[in-house]
């Protein structure tokens, strides 16, 4: 890995040789989050926009020279990355925009953005000959790690808060993971997982502890720019919990700017649930995220419920350094965004993913984005992950389904009685 120069501690700025550290800065304990620094000149001799244009590989591995893995490292067979970027003109028009795209991360193998990070964890763990990989998760990071491990028969242990949605836990069990349901919060499951990994010597995928997760997540920015013909968007919206995704998106854009493949970095807008708004509060009150006490975390958007965002340093820099903002949305706004996004673009999102659209609406109301700008909303996970929330969302706005006997008379009668009447005839 001659293209990785060093790891920089984001607390003290000290640099470390990549081989010297497994996870965090030794001087700063679990807070000592590291950033991976690259030799862009060297990388530029190995990959270019032209070589990418000829690459038949649709997955994140098309960007392998930009990732913290050896060129020869075997990669898992699942198709991670290569998710669609859909133009959404009707959604755009709803809020006075003209150029809007939805990046559908529900199309990842385990149905969320987390597959991008877990794929890197798996490749690195196997390169080190790890017997077991572990993570704590509110659900999606776990499912991502579980699915990728299943694809290559890698043993793994997953710590999940006992309150995680049943669909997410079922997914883990189907993939054959050893599942530990922790009777406590995500934050408690995270701490327990760190202790267990240290005690048993497992490879640790935990977000913002393992510095390489950002490096997987950054591939979404590469794809967005490549899908837009290397003309970077002006603004990107994404739901934020721990802050690893938004930090990863930022890293991806910074890589591309350093390589000279794009000419600007989009403004990054982090959308938080008002019930779990550590970063929003820190942003609005100009607080130091390292000393700020954890906030309560209670929201229907379980994937962005984090009282102490683990990747808060990178998450804050992503918004501050790009001229973006943190935005807060209520659970009702998040729920309303599920059918709005689905009806306006055909993308069915789980609550944390729909939060990005709710935040985009808010930004348009506040004139933070203008009609001429090119805007991307990242839908981070599939609506099928949390069907209970989707049902709640549609029940609130209708229309109700028509329940009828299996004959045309019943259908005609039901249509006649329904407020929206019969669908148009030819
Ligand atoms: C994890 C996740 C997020 C938030 O990512 P962070 O890195 O925790 O900020 C948003 N949406 C979905 C669907 C997720 O799984
Ligand atoms: Zn340090």
GROMACS .gro file of C-alpha atoms and ligand atoms in nm:
model
  442
    1UNK     CA    1   0.000   0.000   0.000
    2UNK     CA    2   0.259   0.251  -0.106
    3UNK     CA    3  -0.019   0.500  -0.190
    4UNK     CA    4  -0.114   0.544   0.180
    5UNK     CA    5   0.125   0.801   0.328
    6UNK     CA    6   0.020   0.811   0.691
    7UNK     CA    7  -0.269   0.834   0.937
    8UNK     CA    8  -0.337   1.176   1.090
    9UNK     CA    9  -0.497   1.208   1.434
   10UNK     CA   10  -0.782   1.455   1.403
   11UNK     CA   11  -0.745   1.555   1.768
   12UNK     CA   12  -0.371   1.633   1.789
   13UNK     CA   13  -0.266   1.638   1.425
   14UNK     CA   14   0.015   1.387   1.483
   15UNK     CA   15   0.085   1.152   1.196
   16UNK     CA   16   0.145   0.781   1.231
   17UNK     CA   17   0.277   0.515   0.996
   18UNK     CA   18  -0.022   0.306   0.876
   19UNK     CA   19   0.145  -0.016   0.988
   20UNK     CA   20   0.201   0.124   1.339
   21UNK     CA   21  -0.163   0.163   1.435
   22UNK     CA   22  -0.459  -0.067   1.418
   23UNK     CA   23  -0.731   0.188   1.490
   24UNK     CA   24  -0.705   0.513   1.691
   25UNK     CA   25  -0.434   0.758   1.799
   26UNK     CA   26  -0.255   0.611   2.103
   27UNK     CA   27  -0.242   0.954   2.268
   28UNK     CA   28  -0.615   1.015   2.242
   29UNK     CA   29  -0.782   0.682   2.315
   30UNK     CA   30  -1.111   0.612   2.145
   31UNK     CA   31  -1.157   0.981   2.061
   32UNK     CA   32  -0.839   0.982   1.852
   33UNK     CA   33  -1.005   0.938   1.515
   34UNK     CA   34  -0.761   0.909   1.227
   35UNK     CA   35  -0.770   1.032   0.870
   36UNK     CA   36  -0.595   0.835   0.597
   37UNK     CA   37  -0.358   1.050   0.388
   38UNK     CA   38  -0.272   0.950   0.031
   39UNK     CA   39   0.000   1.011  -0.225
   40UNK     CA   40  -0.216   1.163  -0.498
   41UNK     CA   41   0.073   1.195  -0.743
   42UNK     CA   42   0.132   0.822  -0.725
   43UNK     CA   43  -0.239   0.745  -0.743
   44UNK     CA   44  -0.266   0.968  -1.050
   45UNK     CA   45  -0.022   0.740  -1.234
   46UNK     CA   46  -0.248   0.438  -1.163
   47UNK     CA   47  -0.599   0.563  -1.230
   48UNK     CA   48  -0.757   0.846  -1.428
   49UNK     CA   49  -1.097   0.954  -1.551
   50UNK     CA   50  -1.005   0.797  -1.886
   51UNK     CA   51  -0.912   0.457  -1.739
   52UNK     CA   52  -1.234   0.464  -1.538
   53UNK     CA   53  -1.435   0.533  -1.852
   54UNK     CA   54  -1.299   0.204  -1.992
   55UNK     CA   55  -1.346   0.003  -1.672
   56UNK     CA   56  -1.617  -0.264  -1.696
   57UNK     CA   57  -1.632  -0.298  -1.314
   58UNK     CA   58  -1.943  -0.120  -1.178
   59UNK     CA   59  -1.853  -0.172  -0.810
   60UNK     CA   60  -1.651   0.034  -0.562
   61UNK     CA   61  -1.347  -0.171  -0.663
   62UNK     CA   62  -1.327   0.027  -0.989
   63UNK     CA   63  -1.163   0.289  -0.761
   64UNK     CA   64  -0.926   0.040  -0.596
   65UNK     CA   65  -0.611   0.255  -0.641
   66UNK     CA   66  -0.786   0.517  -0.425
   67UNK     CA   67  -0.879   0.271  -0.149
   68UNK     CA   68  -0.673   0.153   0.151
   69UNK     CA   69  -0.629  -0.201   0.022
   70UNK     CA   70  -0.353  -0.377  -0.171
   71UNK     CA   71  -0.396  -0.390  -0.547
   72UNK     CA   72  -0.391  -0.771  -0.534
   73UNK     CA   73  -0.624  -0.807  -0.232
   74UNK     CA   74  -0.915  -1.038  -0.308
   75UNK     CA   75  -1.254  -0.864  -0.286
   76UNK     CA   76  -1.593  -1.008  -0.188
   77UNK     CA   77  -1.827  -1.117  -0.468
   78UNK     CA   78  -2.127  -0.901  -0.373
   79UNK     CA   79  -2.186  -0.596  -0.594
   80UNK     CA   80  -2.110  -0.310  -0.355
   81UNK     CA   81  -2.154   0.039  -0.501
   82UNK     CA   82  -2.258   0.122  -0.855
   83UNK     CA   83  -2.594   0.242  -0.725
   84UNK     CA   84  -2.818   0.451  -0.950
   85UNK     CA   85  -2.830   0.830  -0.948
   86UNK     CA   86  -3.180   0.920  -1.066
   87UNK     CA   87  -3.280   1.259  -1.203
   88UNK     CA   88  -3.594   1.361  -1.015
   89UNK     CA   89  -3.752   1.654  -1.200
   90UNK     CA   90  -4.095   1.629  -1.034
   91UNK     CA   91  -3.945   1.626  -0.686
   92UNK     CA   92  -3.726   1.918  -0.786
   93UNK     CA   93  -4.023   2.119  -0.910
   94UNK     CA   94  -4.206   2.059  -0.580
   95UNK     CA   95  -3.952   2.277  -0.401
   96UNK     CA   96  -3.853   2.518  -0.676
   97UNK     CA   97  -3.538   2.340  -0.795
   98UNK     CA   98  -3.455   2.247  -1.152
   99UNK     CA   99  -3.169   1.999  -1.115
  100UNK     CA  100  -3.213   1.731  -0.853
  101UNK     CA  101  -3.086   1.375  -0.832
  102UNK     CA  102  -3.151   1.093  -0.586
  103UNK     CA  103  -2.868   0.850  -0.514
  104UNK     CA  104  -3.041   0.523  -0.425
  105UNK     CA  105  -2.829   0.339  -0.169
  106UNK     CA  106  -3.120   0.109  -0.097
  107UNK     CA  107  -2.983  -0.083  -0.395
  108UNK     CA  108  -2.673  -0.201  -0.210
  109UNK     CA  109  -2.652  -0.578  -0.141
  110UNK     CA  110  -2.774  -0.546   0.218
  111UNK     CA  111  -2.993  -0.247   0.125
  112UNK     CA  112  -2.800   0.039   0.285
  113UNK     CA  113  -2.502   0.269   0.234
  114UNK     CA  114  -2.311   0.074   0.504
  115UNK     CA  115  -2.205  -0.193   0.255
  116UNK     CA  116  -1.944   0.049   0.118
  117UNK     CA  117  -1.765   0.059   0.454
  118UNK     CA  118  -1.813  -0.304   0.550
  119UNK     CA  119  -1.658  -0.413   0.221
  120UNK     CA  120  -1.335  -0.234   0.314
  121UNK     CA  121  -1.345  -0.383   0.665
  122UNK     CA  122  -1.379  -0.732   0.524
  123UNK     CA  123  -1.093  -0.698   0.277
  124UNK     CA  124  -0.860  -0.549   0.537
  125UNK     CA  125  -0.955  -0.802   0.806
  126UNK     CA  126  -0.894  -1.093   0.572
  127UNK     CA  127  -0.561  -0.946   0.460
  128UNK     CA  128  -0.462  -0.957   0.828
  129UNK     CA  129  -0.591  -1.312   0.867
  130UNK     CA  130  -0.855  -1.212   1.124
  131UNK     CA  131  -1.054  -1.506   1.263
  132UNK     CA  132  -1.356  -1.296   1.362
  133UNK     CA  133  -1.487  -0.951   1.263
  134UNK     CA  134  -1.713  -0.755   1.496
  135UNK     CA  135  -1.919  -0.438   1.501
  136UNK     CA  136  -2.185  -0.263   1.701
  137UNK     CA  137  -2.465  -0.110   1.503
  138UNK     CA  138  -2.817   0.025   1.513
  139UNK     CA  139  -2.881  -0.228   1.239
  140UNK     CA  140  -2.754  -0.136   0.896
  141UNK     CA  141  -2.379  -0.151   0.957
  142UNK     CA  142  -2.442  -0.487   1.116
  143UNK     CA  143  -2.645  -0.614   0.822
  144UNK     CA  144  -2.378  -0.489   0.584
  145UNK     CA  145  -2.097  -0.662   0.768
  146UNK     CA  146  -2.306  -0.976   0.815
  147UNK     CA  147  -2.394  -0.998   0.445
  148UNK     CA  148  -2.043  -0.935   0.321
  149UNK     CA  149  -1.903  -1.189   0.568
  150UNK     CA  150  -2.164  -1.442   0.455
  151UNK     CA  151  -2.055  -1.393   0.094
  152UNK     CA  152  -1.710  -1.530   0.179
  153UNK     CA  153  -1.785  -1.747   0.486
  154UNK     CA  154  -1.617  -1.513   0.734
  155UNK     CA  155  -1.710  -1.555   1.103
  156UNK     CA  156  -1.853  -1.241   1.268
  157UNK     CA  157  -2.011  -1.122   1.592
  158UNK     CA  158  -2.262  -0.837   1.594
  159UNK     CA  159  -2.375  -0.619   1.887
  160UNK     CA  160  -2.716  -0.457   1.832
  161UNK     CA  161  -2.940  -0.261   2.069
  162UNK     CA  162  -3.228  -0.491   2.165
  163UNK     CA  163  -3.472  -0.227   2.033
  164UNK     CA  164  -3.345  -0.247   1.671
  165UNK     CA  165  -3.625  -0.299   1.411
  166UNK     CA  166  -3.705  -0.672   1.377
  167UNK     CA  167  -3.638  -0.670   1.000
  168UNK     CA  168  -3.280  -0.565   1.065
  169UNK     CA  169  -3.224  -0.836   1.327
  170UNK     CA  170  -3.386  -1.098   1.102
  171UNK     CA  171  -3.143  -1.000   0.827
  172UNK     CA  172  -2.845  -1.062   1.059
  173UNK     CA  173  -2.975  -1.399   1.167
  174UNK     CA  174  -3.044  -1.499   0.806
  175UNK     CA  175  -2.684  -1.417   0.715
  176UNK     CA  176  -2.570  -1.648   0.996
  177UNK     CA  177  -2.402  -1.393   1.222
  178UNK     CA  178  -2.354  -1.446   1.594
  179UNK     CA  179  -2.597  -1.179   1.718
  180UNK     CA  180  -2.575  -1.019   2.063
  181UNK     CA  181  -2.883  -0.813   2.152
  182UNK     CA  182  -2.769  -0.556   2.407
  183UNK     CA  183  -3.035  -0.436   2.650
  184UNK     CA  184  -2.926  -0.077   2.625
  185UNK     CA  185  -2.863   0.203   2.378
  186UNK     CA  186  -2.651   0.196   2.064
  187UNK     CA  187  -2.388   0.388   2.258
  188UNK     CA  188  -2.375   0.113   2.520
  189UNK     CA  189  -2.360  -0.159   2.253
  190UNK     CA  190  -2.070   0.030   2.091
  191UNK     CA  191  -1.869   0.046   2.415
  192UNK     CA  192  -1.933  -0.320   2.487
  193UNK     CA  193  -1.822  -0.418   2.138
  194UNK     CA  194  -1.494  -0.227   2.178
  195UNK     CA  195  -1.426  -0.409   2.504
  196UNK     CA  196  -1.513  -0.748   2.360
  197UNK     CA  197  -1.296  -0.694   2.053
  198UNK     CA  198  -1.001  -0.603   2.274
  199UNK     CA  199  -1.055  -0.902   2.500
  200UNK     CA  200  -1.100  -1.161   2.224
  201UNK     CA  201  -0.866  -1.006   1.966
  202UNK     CA  202  -1.133  -0.965   1.696
  203UNK     CA  203  -1.104  -0.732   1.395
  204UNK     CA  204  -1.311  -0.423   1.476
  205UNK     CA  205  -1.527  -0.255   1.213
  206UNK     CA  206  -1.679   0.003   1.447
  207UNK     CA  207  -1.762   0.335   1.285
  208UNK     CA  208  -1.521   0.619   1.368
  209UNK     CA  209  -1.297   0.380   1.556
  210UNK     CA  210  -1.178   0.197   1.249
  211UNK     CA  211  -1.037   0.481   1.034
  212UNK     CA  212  -1.091   0.293   0.708
  213UNK     CA  213  -1.473   0.302   0.715
  214UNK     CA  214  -1.468   0.661   0.590
  215UNK     CA  215  -1.258   0.536   0.299
  216UNK     CA  216  -1.531   0.297   0.189
  217UNK     CA  217  -1.805   0.555   0.226
  218UNK     CA  218  -1.618   0.810   0.015
  219UNK     CA  219  -1.679   0.598  -0.295
  220UNK     CA  220  -2.034   0.735  -0.315
  221UNK     CA  221  -1.888   1.078  -0.393
  222UNK     CA  222  -1.672   0.929  -0.666
  223UNK     CA  223  -1.981   0.769  -0.819
  224UNK     CA  224  -2.192   1.085  -0.794
  225UNK     CA  225  -1.924   1.287  -0.974
  226UNK     CA  226  -1.859   1.020  -1.234
  227UNK     CA  227  -2.233   0.979  -1.296
  228UNK     CA  228  -2.257   1.356  -1.348
  229UNK     CA  229  -1.971   1.354  -1.599
  230UNK     CA  230  -1.719   1.481  -1.338
  231UNK     CA  231  -1.922   1.799  -1.298
  232UNK     CA  232  -1.961   1.798  -0.919
  233UNK     CA  233  -2.300   1.899  -0.778
  234UNK     CA  234  -2.345   2.224  -0.584
  235UNK     CA  235  -2.508   2.072  -0.277
  236UNK     CA  236  -2.551   1.726  -0.126
  237UNK     CA  237  -2.803   1.627   0.144
  238UNK     CA  238  -2.765   1.326   0.371
  239UNK     CA  239  -2.902   1.201   0.702
  240UNK     CA  240  -2.645   1.210   0.982
  241UNK     CA  241  -2.615   0.995   1.294
  242UNK     CA  242  -2.256   0.908   1.381
  243UNK     CA  243  -2.133   1.129   1.099
  244UNK     CA  244  -1.927   0.869   0.917
  245UNK     CA  245  -2.122   0.893   0.591
  246UNK     CA  246  -2.103   1.272   0.567
  247UNK     CA  247  -1.734   1.259   0.662
  248UNK     CA  248  -1.683   0.995   0.395
  249UNK     CA  249  -1.865   1.198   0.130
  250UNK     CA  250  -1.642   1.494   0.218
  251UNK     CA  251  -1.330   1.279   0.190
  252UNK     CA  252  -1.436   1.153  -0.151
  253UNK     CA  253  -1.485   1.502  -0.289
  254UNK     CA  254  -1.151   1.614  -0.138
  255UNK     CA  255  -0.975   1.322  -0.306
  256UNK     CA  256  -1.124   1.416  -0.642
  257UNK     CA  257  -1.031   1.781  -0.602
  258UNK     CA  258  -0.673   1.682  -0.506
  259UNK     CA  259  -0.654   1.469  -0.818
  260UNK     CA  260  -0.785   1.758  -1.028
  261UNK     CA  261  -1.083   1.552  -1.146
  262UNK     CA  262  -1.344   1.802  -1.019
  263UNK     CA  263  -1.317   2.178  -0.981
  264UNK     CA  264  -1.514   2.235  -0.662
  265UNK     CA  265  -1.647   2.056  -0.357
  266UNK     CA  266  -2.025   2.063  -0.304
  267UNK     CA  267  -2.174   2.219   0.006
  268UNK     CA  268  -2.259   1.933   0.238
  269UNK     CA  269  -2.585   1.949   0.433
  270UNK     CA  270  -2.616   1.713   0.729
  271UNK     CA  271  -2.973   1.636   0.826
  272UNK     CA  272  -3.044   1.528   1.182
  273UNK     CA  273  -3.363   1.424   1.355
  274UNK     CA  274  -3.463   1.686   1.612
  275UNK     CA  275  -3.478   1.399   1.863
  276UNK     CA  276  -3.110   1.315   1.804
  277UNK     CA  277  -2.943   1.640   1.723
  278UNK     CA  278  -2.598   1.653   1.881
  279UNK     CA  279  -2.432   1.787   1.567
  280UNK     CA  280  -2.713   2.029   1.487
  281UNK     CA  281  -2.684   2.178   1.837
  282UNK     CA  282  -2.306   2.195   1.817
  283UNK     CA  283  -2.337   2.365   1.479
  284UNK     CA  284  -2.598   2.620   1.585
  285UNK     CA  285  -2.427   2.702   1.916
  286UNK     CA  286  -2.072   2.682   1.789
  287UNK     CA  287  -1.982   2.416   2.047
  288UNK     CA  288  -1.667   2.205   2.055
  289UNK     CA  289  -1.776   1.854   1.959
  290UNK     CA  290  -1.493   1.698   2.158
  291UNK     CA  291  -1.607   1.839   2.491
  292UNK     CA  292  -1.982   1.860   2.431
  293UNK     CA  293  -2.177   1.613   2.649
  294UNK     CA  294  -2.390   1.344   2.481
  295UNK     CA  295  -2.748   1.448   2.401
  296UNK     CA  296  -3.058   1.230   2.436
  297UNK     CA  297  -3.134   1.029   2.122
  298UNK     CA  298  -3.496   0.945   2.053
  299UNK     CA  299  -3.625   0.937   1.696
  300UNK     CA  300  -3.820   0.709   1.465
  301UNK     CA  301  -3.519   0.726   1.232
  302UNK     CA  302  -3.322   0.458   1.416
  303UNK     CA  303  -3.027   0.469   1.177
  304UNK     CA  304  -2.952   0.829   1.270
  305UNK     CA  305  -3.017   0.792   1.641
  306UNK     CA  306  -2.684   0.863   1.813
  307UNK     CA  307  -2.645   1.048   2.141
  308UNK     CA  308  -2.271   1.085   2.094
  309UNK     CA  309  -2.189   1.081   1.722
  310UNK     CA  310  -1.874   0.874   1.696
  311UNK     CA  311  -1.743   1.049   1.389
  312UNK     CA  312  -1.829   1.398   1.510
  313UNK     CA  313  -1.494   1.555   1.422
  314UNK     CA  314  -1.513   1.452   1.057
  315UNK     CA  315  -1.887   1.523   1.050
  316UNK     CA  316  -1.841   1.880   1.168
  317UNK     CA  317  -1.553   1.948   0.931
  318UNK     CA  318  -1.756   1.816   0.637
  319UNK     CA  319  -2.022   2.081   0.686
  320UNK     CA  320  -1.800   2.368   0.804
  321UNK     CA  321  -1.528   2.332   0.541
  322UNK     CA  322  -1.773   2.310   0.251
  323UNK     CA  323  -2.001   2.600   0.347
  324UNK     CA  324  -2.295   2.370   0.417
  325UNK     CA  325  -2.509   2.349   0.730
  326UNK     CA  326  -2.674   2.115   0.975
  327UNK     CA  327  -3.052   2.101   0.952
  328UNK     CA  328  -3.303   1.954   1.195
  329UNK     CA  329  -3.622   1.774   1.095
  330UNK     CA  330  -3.900   1.638   1.316
  331UNK     CA  331  -4.010   1.277   1.314
  332UNK     CA  332  -4.334   1.387   1.147
  333UNK     CA  333  -4.138   1.558   0.870
  334UNK     CA  334  -3.925   1.247   0.830
  335UNK     CA  335  -4.230   1.023   0.806
  336UNK     CA  336  -4.396   1.257   0.554
  337UNK     CA  337  -4.079   1.250   0.345
  338UNK     CA  338  -4.106   0.872   0.294
  339UNK     CA  339  -4.412   0.878   0.064
  340UNK     CA  340  -4.310   1.217  -0.079
  341UNK     CA  341  -3.976   1.079  -0.196
  342UNK     CA  342  -4.132   0.751  -0.309
  343UNK     CA  343  -4.410   0.923  -0.508
  344UNK     CA  344  -4.183   1.190  -0.651
  345UNK     CA  345  -3.893   0.970  -0.758
  346UNK     CA  346  -3.978   0.602  -0.719
  347UNK     CA  347  -3.718   0.560  -0.444
  348UNK     CA  348  -3.852   0.392  -0.127
  349UNK     CA  349  -3.647   0.505   0.173
  350UNK     CA  350  -3.625   0.409   0.539
  351UNK     CA  351  -3.678   0.699   0.783
  352UNK     CA  352  -3.309   0.796   0.816
  353UNK     CA  353  -3.280   0.802   0.438
  354UNK     CA  354  -3.599   1.001   0.388
  355UNK     CA  355  -3.463   1.252   0.639
  356UNK     CA  356  -3.229   1.375   0.365
  357UNK     CA  357  -3.529   1.472   0.152
  358UNK     CA  358  -3.699   1.635   0.452
  359UNK     CA  359  -3.381   1.837   0.504
  360UNK     CA  360  -3.366   1.935   0.139
  361UNK     CA  361  -3.722   2.069   0.162
  362UNK     CA  362  -3.617   2.272   0.465
  363UNK     CA  363  -3.311   2.409   0.288
  364UNK     CA  364  -3.523   2.519  -0.008
  365UNK     CA  365  -3.765   2.696   0.230
  366UNK     CA  366  -3.471   2.880   0.384
  367UNK     CA  367  -3.325   2.961   0.041
  368UNK     CA  368  -3.006   2.772   0.120
  369UNK     CA  369  -3.030   2.619  -0.228
  370UNK     CA  370  -3.142   2.801  -0.540
  371UNK     CA  371  -3.329   2.689  -0.851
  372UNK     CA  372  -3.025   2.701  -1.075
  373UNK     CA  373  -2.817   2.477  -0.852
  374UNK     CA  374  -2.748   2.107  -0.899
  375UNK     CA  375  -2.853   1.916  -0.589
  376UNK     CA  376  -2.808   1.552  -0.485
  377UNK     CA  377  -3.013   1.381  -0.214
  378UNK     CA  378  -2.855   1.061  -0.083
  379UNK     CA  379  -3.119   0.804   0.007
  380UNK     CA  380  -2.906   0.595   0.240
  381UNK     CA  381  -3.124   0.287   0.296
  382UNK     CA  382  -3.424   0.095   0.164
  383UNK     CA  383  -3.777   0.149   0.293
  384UNK     CA  384  -3.809  -0.227   0.330
  385UNK     CA  385  -3.576  -0.203   0.629
  386UNK     CA  386  -3.852  -0.051   0.840
  387UNK     CA  387  -4.194  -0.136   0.706
  388UNK     CA  388  -4.367  -0.033   1.029
  389UNK     CA  389  -4.257   0.328   0.978
  390UNK     CA  390  -4.360   0.323   0.614
  391UNK     CA  391  -4.707   0.199   0.710
  392UNK     CA  392  -4.736   0.472   0.968
  393UNK     CA  393  -4.633   0.731   0.709
  394UNK     CA  394  -4.888   0.626   0.447
  395UNK     CA  395  -5.166   0.579   0.701
  396UNK     CA  396  -5.119   0.943   0.796
  397UNK     CA  397  -5.172   1.078   0.444
  398UNK     CA  398  -5.374   0.815   0.255
  399UNK     CA  399  -5.532   0.717   0.036
  400UNK     CA  400  -5.656   0.406   0.210
  401UNK     CA  401  -5.643   0.087   0.005
  402UNK     CA  402  -5.984  -0.030  -0.127
  403UNK     CA  403  -6.091  -0.365   0.010
  404UNK     CA  404  -6.337  -0.540  -0.224
  405UNK     CA  405  -6.487  -0.873  -0.327
  406UNK     CA  406  -6.316  -1.024  -0.637
  407UNK     CA  407  -6.561  -0.895  -0.902
  408UNK     CA  408  -6.601  -0.588  -1.125
  409UNK     CA  409  -6.919  -0.467  -0.957
  410UNK     CA  410  -6.740  -0.441  -0.627
  411UNK     CA  411  -6.455  -0.257  -0.793
  412UNK     CA  412  -6.687  -0.005  -0.965
  413UNK     CA  413  -6.880   0.052  -0.642
  414UNK     CA  414  -6.560   0.102  -0.444
  415UNK     CA  415  -6.418   0.346  -0.700
  416UNK     CA  416  -6.745   0.539  -0.706
  417UNK     CA  417  -6.741   0.568  -0.327
  418UNK     CA  418  -6.374   0.662  -0.301
  419UNK     CA  419  -6.284   1.033  -0.271
  420UNK     CA  420  -6.040   1.015  -0.563
  421UNK     CA  421  -6.282   0.814  -0.782
  422UNK     CA  422  -6.179   0.570  -1.052
  423UNK     CA  423  -5.839   0.599  -1.225
  424UNK     CA  424  -5.868   0.748  -1.575
  425UNK     CA  425  -6.006   0.527  -1.853
  426UNK     CA  426  -5.824   0.505  -2.186
  427LIG     C1  427  -2.588   0.477   0.912
  427LIG     C2  428  -2.697   0.541   0.838
  427LIG     C3  429  -2.708   0.680   0.829
  427LIG     C4  430  -2.615   0.776   0.899
  427LIG     O1  431  -2.479   0.750   0.879
  427LIG     P1  432  -2.376   0.800   0.990
  427LIG     O2  433  -2.245   0.764   0.937
  427LIG     O3  434  -2.411   0.726   1.117
  427LIG     O4  435  -2.397   0.946   1.006
  427LIG     C5  436  -2.811   0.733   0.754
  427LIG     N1  437  -2.901   0.652   0.693
  427LIG     C6  438  -2.893   0.518   0.699
  427LIG     C7  439  -2.996   0.438   0.630
  427LIG     C8  440  -2.791   0.458   0.772
  427LIG     O5  441  -2.787   0.325   0.779
  428LIG    ZN1  442  -0.384   1.221   1.880
   0.00000   0.00000   0.00000
